[in-house]
Amino acid sequence: MHCDTIWKSARLAAMAGSSLGIVERGLIAAKDGMIIHAGPQDDAPALEADRVVDCGNRWITPGLIDCHTHLIHGGNRAQEFEMRLDGASYEEIARAGGGILSTMRATRAASEDALVASALPRLDALIAEGVTTVEVKSGYGLDRDSEIRMLRAARRLGAERPVDIAATFLGAHALPPEFAGDADGYIATLCDDLLPEIAALGLADAVDAFCEGIGFTPEQTDRMFAAAARHGLPVKLHAEQLSNLHGAALAARHGALSADHLEHLDETGVAAMAASGTVATLLPGAYYFVRETKLPPVDALRAAGVPIALATDCNPGTSPLTSLLLTMNMGATLFRLTVAECLAGVTRNAARALGMADRGTLEPGKRCDLAIWDVERPAELVYRMGYKPLHARIWSGQ
Ligand code: DI6
Ligand code: FE
């Protein structure tokens, strides 16, 4: 059989099945951007290839997937960070024009070109660590034009770099000042006007909301999800980050792809997620940066068999993090996830959190997105902090 490229003399962490799926003397063959063989070199079918790459016994994992980011936003909040370190309270910072609405103002003021230009260095940091698929949310525009501009900028990131971008509409992230005191009115315009327009333009792959005391109620979230369903869009949810409003169970009732954060998730929520197959996306960067002390219920998630994903939550307020490798280290150190769980969290389970059945493992029929690493064992990818052992990155067979 003829194929485009063969990577031989590699060790594979194929991430298929329930563990690392290790193959010590492995070979991957790709044709038209898809894997046609991944497994032991000695069992490989007779293959001719245009290009044969000797991997020198390096490790190959699936290309990494960051399944929860707010990569596109105007400005940053370093000054707010500085004020907090000098002892300022959240109220003082809000009065000084800080918080999520300061990012909204900066995002509204930025052109589409400027949003793309400011997001590219963050995207490049992820790419430099072997990331091949990134989810990007809107939610800092909070009006028609700015939300659409954010989503267009997200699509453009995928044209500017060899990476796949999944765009998520997060209009229900915060209440814009124009709707102060009228959250129901804001949700109604999102459901009746903006989401239909975004769906018609094909600008979103999923719909998300922030279900929280400082965000939107479960009832409002329910309306957003019903609207998403009317447009055939899958849903995900920021749930149980700061309090337990039973958002994860609500998300599960809507068959959500994922419920994210989950520090305050209870047993009922875990059971609901297990029953619906909803992925638990844990965000240790936000846990770390806001100095949260309530841990997500990892043992309960594990016991119930809920798939766990890990993501950066890259955002200017609570997780200015652009390293999925460091995210894995935090998942292990802060949440006590195993090496296999951390790696599954940024490959197989992250793909599932995006509803992308075509990636996340090294198996025939999957996309040929690979990360080739200069490490002695996969644990090193989780163990080190701030070290970039990427040797090569293959996106779509290239
Ligand atoms: N949860 C978070 O941690 C971020 N958004 C959300 O829904 C915070 C966003 C920000 O502060 O800019
Ligand atoms: Fe988030």
Coordinates of C-alpha atoms and ligand atoms in Angstrom, one line a residue:
M1 CA 0.0 0.0 0.0
H2 CA 1.2 3.5 -0.7
C3 CA 1.0 6.3 1.9
D4 CA 2.4 9.8 2.3
T5 CA 4.5 9.6 5.4
I6 CA 5.8 6.9 7.8
W7 CA 7.2 7.7 11.2
K8 CA 9.2 4.7 12.3
S9 CA 11.4 3.7 15.3
A10 CA 9.0 5.6 17.7
R11 CA 7.6 4.8 21.0
L12 CA 3.8 5.5 21.0
A13 CA 1.5 6.6 23.7
A14 CA -1.5 6.0 21.5
M15 CA -4.0 7.0 24.2
A16 CA -6.6 4.5 22.8
G17 CA -8.5 2.4 25.2
S18 CA -8.4 3.4 28.9
S19 CA -4.7 4.0 29.5
L20 CA -1.6 5.3 27.7
G21 CA -1.7 2.6 25.1
I22 CA 2.1 2.2 25.0
V23 CA 3.8 0.6 21.9
E24 CA 7.6 0.3 22.4
R25 CA 8.7 -0.2 18.8
G26 CA 6.0 1.7 17.0
L27 CA 5.2 3.0 13.5
I28 CA 2.6 5.4 12.3
A29 CA 1.6 5.7 8.6
A30 CA -0.5 8.5 7.2
K31 CA -2.3 9.2 4.0
D32 CA -4.3 12.3 3.1
G33 CA -3.9 13.6 6.6
M34 CA -5.3 10.5 8.3
I35 CA -3.6 7.7 10.2
I36 CA -3.8 4.5 8.3
H37 CA -1.6 2.5 10.7
A38 CA -0.5 3.0 14.2
G39 CA 1.0 0.2 16.2
P40 CA 3.9 -2.2 16.5
Q41 CA 6.5 -1.7 13.7
D42 CA 6.8 -5.5 13.2
D43 CA 3.1 -5.9 12.6
A44 CA 2.8 -3.1 10.1
P45 CA 1.5 -4.0 6.6
A46 CA 3.9 -3.6 3.7
L47 CA 3.9 0.1 3.0
E48 CA 5.6 2.4 0.6
A49 CA 5.8 6.0 1.5
D50 CA 6.9 9.3 -0.1
R51 CA 8.7 10.2 3.1
V52 CA 10.0 8.0 5.9
V53 CA 10.9 9.7 9.2
D54 CA 13.1 7.9 11.7
C55 CA 12.0 9.0 15.1
G56 CA 15.1 7.8 16.9
N57 CA 13.1 6.1 19.6
R58 CA 11.4 9.4 20.6
W59 CA 7.8 9.3 22.0
I60 CA 4.8 10.2 19.9
T61 CA 1.5 11.2 21.5
P62 CA -1.6 12.5 19.7
G63 CA -1.4 16.3 19.1
L64 CA -2.5 18.0 22.2
I65 CA -6.0 19.6 22.5
D66 CA -6.8 22.6 24.6
C67 CA -10.6 22.3 24.9
H68 CA -11.4 25.4 27.0
T69 CA -9.8 28.8 26.3
H70 CA -10.8 32.5 26.1
L71 CA -7.7 33.0 23.9
I72 CA -9.3 36.0 22.1
H73 CA -9.7 39.1 24.2
G74 CA -8.7 42.8 24.2
G75 CA -6.0 44.0 26.6
N76 CA -5.0 42.1 29.7
R77 CA -5.4 42.5 33.5
A78 CA -1.8 42.7 34.7
Q79 CA -2.5 46.0 36.3
E80 CA -5.4 44.5 38.3
F81 CA -3.2 41.6 39.3
E82 CA -0.7 44.2 40.6
M83 CA -3.4 46.1 42.5
R84 CA -4.5 42.8 44.2
L85 CA -0.9 42.1 45.2
D86 CA -0.8 45.6 46.7
G87 CA -3.8 44.7 48.8
A88 CA -6.7 46.1 46.8
S89 CA -10.1 44.3 47.1
Y90 CA -12.3 43.1 44.3
E91 CA -14.7 45.9 45.0
E92 CA -11.9 48.5 44.8
I93 CA -10.7 47.0 41.5
A94 CA -14.2 46.9 40.1
R95 CA -14.7 50.6 41.1
A96 CA -11.4 51.4 39.4
G97 CA -12.8 49.9 36.2
G98 CA -11.3 46.4 36.5
G99 CA -12.7 42.9 36.3
I100 CA -14.4 41.2 33.4
L101 CA -16.0 44.5 32.2
S102 CA -12.6 46.1 31.6
T103 CA -11.8 43.2 29.3
M104 CA -15.2 43.8 27.6
R105 CA -14.4 47.4 27.0
A106 CA -10.9 46.5 25.6
T107 CA -12.5 43.8 23.4
R108 CA -15.2 46.2 22.1
A109 CA -12.5 48.8 21.3
A110 CA -10.4 46.3 19.3
S111 CA -10.8 45.6 15.6
E112 CA -11.0 42.1 14.3
D113 CA -7.3 42.4 13.1
A114 CA -6.2 43.6 16.5
L115 CA -8.0 40.7 18.2
V116 CA -6.3 38.2 15.9
A117 CA -2.9 39.9 16.3
S118 CA -3.1 39.9 20.1
A119 CA -4.3 36.2 20.2
L120 CA -1.6 34.9 17.9
P121 CA 1.3 35.0 20.4
R122 CA -0.8 33.1 22.8
L123 CA -1.8 30.6 20.2
D124 CA 1.9 30.2 19.1
A125 CA 2.8 29.4 22.7
L126 CA 0.3 26.6 22.7
I127 CA 1.4 25.4 19.3
A128 CA 5.1 25.4 20.5
E129 CA 4.0 22.7 23.0
G130 CA 2.5 20.3 20.5
V131 CA -1.1 21.6 20.5
T132 CA -3.0 20.9 17.3
T133 CA -6.6 21.8 18.3
V134 CA -7.8 24.7 20.3
E135 CA -11.3 25.7 21.5
V136 CA -11.8 29.5 21.6
K137 CA -14.8 31.2 23.2
S138 CA -16.5 34.5 22.6
G139 CA -17.9 36.2 25.7
Y140 CA -15.9 39.4 26.1
G141 CA -17.9 41.4 23.5
L142 CA -21.3 41.0 25.0
D143 CA -23.0 42.9 22.2
R144 CA -23.9 41.8 18.7
D145 CA -21.1 43.3 16.7
S146 CA -18.3 42.5 19.2
E147 CA -19.4 38.9 19.8
I148 CA -19.5 38.3 16.1
R149 CA -16.1 40.0 15.7
M150 CA -14.7 37.7 18.4
L151 CA -16.0 34.6 16.6
R152 CA -14.8 35.8 13.2
A153 CA -11.3 36.4 14.8
A154 CA -11.4 32.9 16.2
R155 CA -12.1 31.4 12.8
R156 CA -9.2 33.5 11.3
L157 CA -6.8 32.0 13.9
G158 CA -7.4 28.7 12.2
A159 CA -6.5 30.2 8.8
E160 CA -3.4 32.0 10.1
R161 CA -1.8 28.9 11.7
P162 CA -1.7 25.1 11.1
V163 CA -4.1 24.3 13.9
D164 CA -7.9 23.5 14.2
I165 CA -10.0 26.0 16.0
A166 CA -13.3 25.1 17.6
A167 CA -15.4 28.3 18.2
T168 CA -17.8 28.5 21.1
F169 CA -20.5 31.2 21.6
L170 CA -20.3 32.4 25.2
G171 CA -22.6 35.4 25.0
A172 CA -23.9 34.4 28.4
H173 CA -20.6 35.1 30.1
A174 CA -21.4 38.3 32.0
L175 CA -24.2 40.9 31.9
P176 CA -23.2 43.9 29.8
P177 CA -23.9 47.3 31.3
E178 CA -26.6 48.0 28.6
F179 CA -28.7 45.3 30.3
A180 CA -28.0 46.2 34.0
G181 CA -30.8 44.8 36.1
D182 CA -32.3 42.9 33.1
A183 CA -30.5 39.6 32.8
D184 CA -33.6 38.0 31.5
G185 CA -33.8 40.6 28.7
Y186 CA -30.2 40.0 27.8
I187 CA -30.7 36.2 27.6
A188 CA -33.8 36.8 25.5
T189 CA -31.8 38.8 22.9
L190 CA -29.1 36.2 22.9
C191 CA -31.6 33.4 22.3
D192 CA -33.9 35.2 19.9
D193 CA -31.6 37.4 17.9
L194 CA -27.9 36.8 18.3
L195 CA -27.6 33.0 18.5
P196 CA -29.9 32.5 15.4
E197 CA -27.7 35.0 13.5
I198 CA -24.4 33.3 14.6
A199 CA -25.8 29.9 13.8
A200 CA -26.9 31.1 10.3
L201 CA -23.4 32.5 9.7
G202 CA -21.8 29.2 10.8
L203 CA -19.6 31.1 13.3
A204 CA -20.0 28.8 16.3
D205 CA -19.5 25.1 16.9
A206 CA -21.0 25.0 20.4
V207 CA -22.8 27.2 23.0
D208 CA -21.5 27.8 26.5
A209 CA -22.7 29.8 29.5
F210 CA -21.4 30.9 32.9
C211 CA -23.9 29.5 35.4
E212 CA -22.9 31.2 38.7
G213 CA -24.1 33.7 41.3
I214 CA -22.1 36.4 39.4
G215 CA -23.1 35.0 36.0
F216 CA -26.4 33.5 35.0
T217 CA -29.0 31.4 36.8
P218 CA -29.8 27.8 36.0
E219 CA -33.1 29.0 34.5
Q220 CA -31.4 31.4 32.2
T221 CA -28.8 28.7 31.3
D222 CA -31.7 26.4 30.5
R223 CA -33.1 28.9 28.0
M224 CA -29.7 29.3 26.3
F225 CA -29.4 25.6 26.0
A226 CA -32.9 25.2 24.6
A227 CA -32.0 27.9 22.0
A228 CA -28.8 26.0 21.1
A229 CA -30.7 22.8 20.6
R230 CA -33.1 24.7 18.2
H231 CA -30.0 25.5 16.1
G232 CA -28.5 22.1 16.3
L233 CA -25.5 23.3 18.4
P234 CA -24.0 21.2 21.2
V235 CA -23.6 22.8 24.6
K236 CA -21.1 23.0 27.4
L237 CA -21.1 24.9 30.7
H238 CA -19.0 26.8 33.2
A239 CA -20.5 25.1 36.2
E240 CA -19.9 24.9 40.0
Q241 CA -16.8 27.1 39.9
L242 CA -17.5 29.3 42.9
S243 CA -20.7 27.8 44.3
N244 CA -23.0 24.8 43.6
L245 CA -26.0 25.9 41.5
H246 CA -26.4 22.3 40.2
G247 CA -25.3 23.5 36.7
A248 CA -23.5 20.3 35.9
A249 CA -26.7 18.3 36.3
L250 CA -28.5 20.8 34.2
A251 CA -25.9 20.5 31.5
A252 CA -26.1 16.7 31.7
R253 CA -29.9 16.9 31.2
H254 CA -29.1 18.8 28.0
G255 CA -26.6 16.1 26.9
A256 CA -23.8 18.6 27.2
L257 CA -20.4 17.8 25.8
S258 CA -18.7 19.0 29.0
A259 CA -19.2 20.8 32.3
D260 CA -16.1 22.8 33.2
H261 CA -14.4 24.0 36.4
L262 CA -16.5 21.9 38.9
E263 CA -14.7 22.7 42.2
H264 CA -18.1 22.7 44.0
L265 CA -19.7 19.7 42.2
D266 CA -21.5 17.3 44.4
E267 CA -22.3 13.6 44.2
T268 CA -25.7 14.2 42.4
G269 CA -23.9 16.2 39.8
V270 CA -21.2 13.5 39.3
A271 CA -23.9 10.9 38.9
A272 CA -25.8 13.0 36.3
M273 CA -22.6 13.6 34.3
A274 CA -21.8 9.9 34.4
A275 CA -25.3 9.0 33.1
S276 CA -25.1 11.5 30.2
G277 CA -21.5 10.9 29.3
T278 CA -20.6 14.5 29.9
V279 CA -16.9 15.2 30.2
A280 CA -15.6 16.9 33.3
T281 CA -13.2 19.6 32.1
L282 CA -11.0 20.6 35.0
L283 CA -9.1 23.9 34.9
P284 CA -6.2 23.8 37.4
G285 CA -4.8 27.1 36.1
A286 CA -7.9 29.0 37.3
Y287 CA -7.9 27.1 40.6
Y288 CA -4.2 28.1 41.1
F289 CA -4.5 31.7 40.0
V290 CA -7.5 32.6 42.1
R291 CA -6.0 30.6 45.0
E292 CA -9.1 28.5 45.3
T293 CA -8.9 25.9 48.1
K294 CA -12.0 23.8 47.3
L295 CA -10.8 20.8 45.2
P296 CA -13.0 19.3 42.4
P297 CA -14.3 15.9 43.4
V298 CA -11.7 13.9 41.5
D299 CA -12.2 10.6 43.4
A300 CA -16.0 10.7 42.8
L301 CA -15.5 11.5 39.1
R302 CA -13.1 8.7 38.8
A303 CA -15.3 6.2 40.7
A304 CA -18.3 7.1 38.5
G305 CA -16.2 6.8 35.3
V306 CA -16.7 10.4 34.2
P307 CA -14.1 11.2 31.5
I308 CA -11.8 14.0 32.8
A309 CA -10.3 16.6 30.5
L310 CA -7.8 19.3 31.3
A311 CA -7.5 22.7 29.7
T312 CA -5.8 26.1 30.2
D313 CA -8.9 28.3 30.5
C314 CA -6.6 30.9 29.1
N315 CA -8.3 34.2 30.0
P316 CA -7.0 37.6 31.3
G317 CA -8.9 37.5 34.6
T318 CA -8.5 34.1 36.3
S319 CA -6.1 32.0 34.2
P320 CA -3.5 33.9 32.1
L321 CA -2.0 30.6 31.2
T322 CA -0.8 29.5 27.8
S323 CA 0.9 26.2 28.6
L324 CA -1.0 22.9 28.4
L325 CA 2.1 21.1 29.7
L326 CA 2.1 23.2 32.8
T327 CA -1.7 22.6 33.0
M328 CA -0.9 18.8 33.2
N329 CA 1.6 19.4 35.9
M330 CA -1.0 21.4 37.9
G331 CA -3.6 18.6 37.3
A332 CA -1.2 16.1 38.8
T333 CA 0.2 18.3 41.6
L334 CA -3.0 20.2 42.7
F335 CA -5.7 17.6 41.7
R336 CA -3.7 14.4 42.1
L337 CA -4.5 13.1 38.6
T338 CA -2.2 10.3 37.4
V339 CA 0.1 10.7 34.4
A340 CA -2.3 8.6 32.3
E341 CA -5.3 10.8 33.4
C342 CA -3.4 14.0 32.6
L343 CA -2.4 12.8 29.2
A344 CA -5.9 11.5 28.4
G345 CA -7.2 14.9 29.6
V346 CA -5.4 16.8 26.9
T347 CA -5.9 14.2 24.1
R348 CA -8.7 11.6 24.1
N349 CA -11.0 13.3 26.6
A350 CA -10.4 16.8 25.4
A351 CA -11.5 15.6 21.9
R352 CA -14.6 14.2 23.4
A353 CA -15.2 17.5 25.3
L354 CA -15.3 19.1 21.8
G355 CA -17.4 16.4 20.2
M356 CA -14.5 15.6 17.9
A357 CA -14.6 11.9 17.4
D358 CA -11.9 12.1 14.7
R359 CA -8.9 12.9 16.9
G360 CA -7.3 12.5 20.3
T361 CA -5.8 9.0 19.9
L362 CA -3.3 7.3 17.6
E363 CA -5.5 4.9 15.7
P364 CA -6.3 4.1 12.1
G365 CA -9.1 6.4 10.9
K366 CA -8.1 9.3 13.1
R367 CA -6.6 12.5 11.9
C368 CA -2.8 12.5 11.8
D369 CA -2.1 15.1 14.4
L370 CA 1.0 14.1 16.3
A371 CA 3.4 15.5 18.9
I372 CA 6.9 14.0 18.9
W373 CA 8.7 14.4 22.2
D374 CA 12.4 14.4 23.3
V375 CA 11.6 12.6 26.6
E376 CA 12.6 9.2 28.1
R377 CA 9.1 8.4 29.3
P378 CA 5.6 10.0 29.0
A379 CA 5.6 11.0 32.7
E380 CA 8.2 13.7 31.9
L381 CA 5.5 15.6 30.0
V382 CA 3.6 16.0 33.3
Y383 CA 6.6 16.2 35.6
R384 CA 8.6 19.1 34.3
M385 CA 7.5 22.8 34.8
G386 CA 8.3 25.3 32.2
Y387 CA 10.4 23.0 30.0
K388 CA 9.4 22.4 26.3
P389 CA 10.5 19.0 25.1
L390 CA 8.7 19.1 21.8
H391 CA 10.8 17.7 19.0
A392 CA 8.2 18.0 16.2
R393 CA 4.5 18.7 15.7
I394 CA 2.4 17.2 12.8
W395 CA -0.9 18.7 12.0
S396 CA -3.1 17.0 9.5
G397 CA -0.2 14.8 8.4
Q398 CA 2.0 17.8 7.7
Ligands
DI6_1 N1 -14.9 31.8 34.7 C1 -13.7 32.3 34.8 O1 -12.9 31.9 35.6 C2 -13.5 33.3 33.8 N2 -14.8 33.3 33.2 C3 -15.6 32.4 33.7 O2 -16.7 32.1 33.3 C4 -13.2 34.6 34.3 C5 -13.2 35.6 33.2 C6 -12.6 36.9 33.6 O3 -12.4 37.3 34.7 O4 -12.2 37.7 32.6
FE2 FE -13.6 29.7 31.2

